[in-house]
């Protein structure tokens, strides 16, 4: 059976029944979205890798104990776990994510632009860094919605459930995030 | 906002979260409502900026670590079942 064609729901059942390849496929399918969400929250590659591993360990534990109930989609459930682990992390270190002026040095490590020449790679990397800096400068609540909606691709309804706000509040935060981004671009004359 | 749509409606439209009826209604209004069209273009241009940050991948070693954890848990489960 070609696992790439199998739906998440079926893969979960297959994994619970003992097929580890189904787990590998679930991870392959969703790893970038989950990792990017964590990375944008914590802004640190090493910490993001740790939290990514913790997320899937929690997924494995929950599935193996038969505690996963198909009341929603698999990916939103995983993203919720990742989100909660990020929140827990900041509670533990007793600080909230800070606004940083990132110099973008670490982006070279992970982004894969092997098909491009050096100049194209540099331009893409700079653009990515500029966008990430913009996101980092948003108020925390707005930043959160941007990450969850745009990169994790959760619906506004799912975001409202995860963050315990109304759908309209989630939508409003996203709107203000986009407005604030445009303001920052204008004020700081950023070219993207 | 004019034409009965709120800014939130337009944002839901940009992210493909409007119902078929809402989508048709918004698209119909866009043909005649310049103000609405302008707002949509503004929203789209902001969203396009976000698109320029590409998804990142975890390291292969993270994936391997997760699979090793799973294999270990599987083995322990087998041991206890005998």
XYZ file of C-alpha atoms in Angstrom, chain A:
192
model
C 0.000 0.000 0.000
C 1.332 3.437 -0.925
C 1.264 5.309 2.358
C 1.528 8.688 0.633
C -2.024 8.192 -0.609
C -3.429 7.198 2.781
C -5.325 9.757 4.877
C -4.049 10.799 8.291
C -6.948 9.131 10.035
C -6.111 5.785 8.454
C -2.416 6.189 9.137
C -3.189 6.752 12.808
C -5.216 3.536 12.899
C -2.447 1.653 11.109
C 0.137 2.922 13.568
C -1.960 2.013 16.568
C -2.310 -1.466 15.046
C 1.465 -1.826 14.953
C 2.569 -0.359 11.619
C 5.506 1.944 12.361
C 5.815 2.997 8.738
C 2.506 4.789 9.195
C 4.085 6.884 11.944
C 7.066 7.660 9.725
C 4.685 8.831 7.010
C 2.724 11.032 9.432
C 5.955 12.658 10.564
C 7.234 13.079 6.994
C 3.950 14.637 5.981
C 3.681 17.180 8.788
C 7.210 17.755 10.095
C 7.865 21.078 8.318
C 4.631 22.677 9.442
C 5.061 21.526 13.027
C 8.720 22.495 13.128
C 8.154 25.929 11.566
C 5.419 26.703 14.058
C 7.692 25.811 16.961
C 10.659 27.633 15.446
C 8.724 30.863 14.938
C 7.512 30.733 18.524
C 10.845 30.028 20.188
C 13.169 31.648 17.635
C 15.936 29.191 18.330
C 16.903 26.185 16.241
C 18.241 23.996 19.017
C 15.276 24.608 21.294
C 12.917 24.122 18.350
C 14.500 20.743 17.593
C 14.036 19.686 21.234
C 10.416 20.796 21.339
C 9.770 19.146 17.978
C 11.036 15.839 19.371
C 9.025 16.304 22.565
C 5.923 16.970 20.498
C 6.148 13.728 18.576
C 7.123 11.748 21.669
C 3.911 13.017 23.239
C 2.038 12.078 20.075
C 3.497 8.555 20.209
C 2.680 8.163 23.903
C -0.875 9.354 23.454
C -1.528 7.137 20.447
C -0.002 4.070 22.096
C -2.085 4.549 25.232
C -5.209 4.760 23.112
C -5.867 8.267 24.420
C -6.259 9.878 21.021
C -9.841 10.409 20.070
C -10.731 11.251 16.520
C -12.680 14.364 17.382
C -10.694 16.547 15.088
C -7.956 16.379 12.533
C -4.575 14.869 13.284
C -2.441 17.883 12.345
C -4.355 20.455 14.423
C -4.045 18.054 17.342
C -0.264 17.784 16.878
C 0.042 21.554 16.462
C -1.914 22.037 19.655
C 0.542 19.784 21.489
C 3.445 21.754 19.997
C 1.811 25.043 20.955
C 1.252 23.895 24.544
C 4.846 22.718 24.827
C 6.041 26.150 23.659
C 3.819 27.837 26.234
C 5.050 25.430 28.931
C 8.608 26.203 27.983
C 8.086 29.929 28.486
C 6.307 29.328 31.743
C 9.272 27.303 32.947
C 11.826 29.919 32.047
C 9.443 32.538 33.416
C 9.662 34.888 30.523
C 7.756 35.635 27.408
C 9.291 35.604 23.960
C 11.239 38.804 23.503
C 11.425 41.036 20.504
C 14.817 40.635 18.958
C 16.697 42.152 16.142
C 17.888 38.925 14.672
C 20.935 39.091 12.496
C 19.792 36.025 10.614
C 23.022 34.046 11.014
C 21.334 30.789 11.878
C 19.049 30.706 8.875
C 21.927 29.461 6.743
C 22.013 26.251 8.724
C 18.570 25.000 7.943
C 17.088 26.551 4.855
C 17.739 24.427 1.851
C 18.358 26.389 -1.302
C 20.728 23.905 -2.858
C 19.224 24.401 -6.276
C 20.028 28.098 -6.310
C 23.262 29.856 -6.909
C 24.955 31.733 -4.085
C 23.462 35.105 -4.964
C 19.903 33.789 -5.193
C 20.409 31.977 -1.921
C 21.598 35.173 -0.265
C 18.587 37.155 -1.507
C 16.129 34.480 -0.367
C 17.828 34.227 2.996
C 17.742 37.981 3.486
C 14.062 38.075 2.548
C 13.263 35.267 4.968
C 15.135 37.068 7.714
C 13.281 40.318 7.023
C 9.914 38.566 7.164
C 10.849 36.745 10.332
C 11.967 40.017 11.919
C 8.646 41.577 10.995
C 6.778 38.699 12.636
C 9.018 38.950 15.691
C 8.153 42.612 16.130
C 4.425 42.017 16.297
C 2.677 41.993 19.683
C 2.707 38.443 21.070
C -1.012 37.795 20.564
C -0.875 38.903 16.949
C 2.328 36.995 16.289
C 0.724 33.862 17.686
C -2.232 34.056 15.287
C 0.021 34.748 12.299
C 2.116 31.667 13.049
C -0.880 29.436 13.695
C -2.913 30.624 10.698
C -0.359 31.284 8.040
C 2.382 28.757 8.732
C 0.627 26.030 10.721
C -2.467 26.477 8.531
C -4.947 26.106 11.351
C -8.354 27.611 10.673
C -9.458 30.639 12.661
C -11.899 28.375 14.450
C -9.115 25.990 15.463
C -6.951 28.919 16.558
C -9.779 30.287 18.676
C -10.071 26.897 20.396
C -6.342 26.576 21.036
C -5.896 30.120 22.308
C -9.214 30.341 24.142
C -10.527 33.406 22.343
C -13.503 33.964 20.073
C -13.154 33.514 16.329
C -13.683 37.241 15.862
C -10.868 37.998 18.269
C -8.553 35.637 16.364
C -9.582 37.290 13.095
C -9.100 40.758 14.574
C -5.636 39.883 15.817
C -4.668 38.619 12.383
C -5.980 41.763 10.730
C -4.067 43.986 13.109
C -0.967 41.864 12.578
C -1.166 42.459 8.834
C -1.809 46.178 9.362
C 1.113 46.431 11.778
C 3.396 44.605 9.383
C 2.598 47.089 6.657
C 3.200 49.965 9.077
C 6.594 48.552 10.027
C 7.523 48.123 6.366
C 6.586 51.736 5.635
C 8.135 53.244 8.752
C 11.404 51.388 8.452
C 11.410 51.535 4.658
C 11.925 47.813 4.428
C 12.182 46.383 0.930
C 10.982 42.799 0.669
